[in-house]
């Protein structure tokens, strides 16, 4: 069992690195919103604690997947409900701004990327 988990983790890392290379060369164009993910949330699940019970991917793995797809620094990470699907929302700061990367909470696949407006981050900083 341990060997299978290690092999799966290694395979995920190779796939994420390949995705990052493809993205850097312009071969992959992600949508700006999540259409689906591997985890459909049951009705009534709304809190971070409940989201965590359903997630199969740890925050560290989701952040690694986001950074493999987009070089930069993670400034925020949280589990979120996107139209009934569970995803990690990873905000990555890079040379041209901040991009929100949606990572599947079930398999660490990057699902979508959307550039954040400067106004959005100014508002977030004011609320902290």
XYZ file of C-alpha atoms in Angstrom:
128
model
C 0.000 0.000 0.000
C 2.806 2.392 0.909
C 4.583 1.712 -2.390
C 1.365 2.429 -4.340
C 0.932 5.756 -2.513
C 4.548 6.715 -3.234
C 4.159 5.776 -6.890
C 0.954 7.787 -7.146
C 2.602 10.804 -5.500
C 5.583 10.552 -7.864
C 3.247 10.241 -10.848
C 1.270 13.290 -9.687
C 4.482 15.286 -9.366
C 5.660 14.300 -12.855
C 2.261 15.190 -14.294
C 2.272 18.542 -12.487
C 5.771 19.329 -13.743
C 4.721 18.403 -17.268
C 1.719 20.673 -16.945
C 3.955 23.514 -15.791
C 6.244 23.038 -18.779
C 3.299 22.950 -21.162
C 1.821 26.054 -19.575
C 5.124 27.919 -19.786
C 5.340 27.144 -23.490
C 1.733 28.206 -24.068
C 0.534 24.674 -24.874
C -2.192 24.713 -22.178
C -4.875 27.348 -21.825
C -6.946 26.956 -18.640
C -10.520 28.229 -18.388
C -11.146 31.084 -15.954
C -13.834 29.221 -14.012
C -14.383 25.722 -12.640
C -16.837 23.607 -14.637
C -16.473 20.420 -12.557
C -14.125 18.502 -10.274
C -13.754 14.975 -8.978
C -15.605 15.808 -5.735
C -19.254 16.854 -5.870
C -20.278 18.241 -2.488
C -23.476 17.029 -0.818
C -26.093 19.666 -0.020
C -25.561 21.552 3.214
C -21.763 21.287 3.304
C -20.618 24.867 3.834
C -17.820 25.187 6.383
C -14.064 24.763 6.064
C -14.231 21.875 8.566
C -16.833 20.087 6.431
C -14.868 20.785 3.238
C -11.745 19.277 4.841
C -13.630 16.032 5.556
C -14.333 15.608 1.830
C -10.930 16.688 0.445
C -8.491 13.980 -0.608
C -5.671 16.386 -1.498
C -3.717 18.153 1.250
C -3.096 21.894 1.047
C 0.633 21.347 0.437
C -0.070 19.095 -2.567
C -2.591 21.584 -3.990
C -0.086 24.423 -3.605
C 2.593 22.336 -5.356
C 0.220 21.665 -8.263
C -0.621 25.373 -8.555
C 3.067 26.359 -8.489
C 3.909 23.690 -11.075
C 1.377 25.307 -13.382
C 2.290 28.912 -12.556
C 5.603 30.057 -11.098
C 5.351 32.427 -8.170
C 4.589 32.516 -4.463
C 1.452 31.215 -2.759
C -0.172 34.071 -0.845
C -3.454 32.358 0.072
C -4.943 28.869 -0.016
C -8.376 27.639 1.018
C -10.901 24.961 0.235
C -13.928 26.331 -1.566
C -17.257 25.319 -3.057
C -17.332 26.186 -6.758
C -20.856 25.531 -8.024
C -21.126 22.425 -5.843
C -17.615 21.126 -6.551
C -14.828 21.050 -3.973
C -11.636 22.795 -5.069
C -8.569 24.375 -3.543
C -8.376 28.083 -4.389
C -4.690 28.969 -4.463
C -3.697 32.619 -4.957
C -0.285 32.810 -6.615
C 1.631 36.095 -6.689
C 3.907 36.435 -9.718
C 5.697 39.132 -11.720
C 2.537 40.439 -13.382
C 0.117 40.268 -10.436
C -1.900 37.612 -8.626
C -3.714 34.693 -10.218
C -6.269 32.458 -8.523
C -5.560 28.837 -9.419
C -8.359 26.307 -8.860
C -7.006 22.853 -7.998
C -9.213 19.754 -7.785
C -9.436 18.710 -4.116
C -9.736 15.078 -5.167
C -6.813 14.598 -7.543
C -4.684 17.805 -7.523
C -5.454 18.588 -11.166
C -5.369 22.288 -12.082
C -8.885 23.123 -13.275
C -8.894 26.865 -13.900
C -6.901 30.076 -13.560
C -8.160 33.610 -13.271
C -6.158 36.805 -12.908
C -7.186 38.733 -9.819
C -7.951 42.431 -10.173
C -5.750 44.789 -8.173
C -8.955 46.119 -6.600
C -9.822 42.619 -5.323
C -6.529 42.347 -3.438
C -6.680 45.887 -2.112
C -10.109 45.067 -0.663
C -8.772 41.834 0.890
C -5.847 43.655 2.472
C -8.211 46.237 3.982
C -10.359 43.475 5.549
C -7.420 41.733 7.289
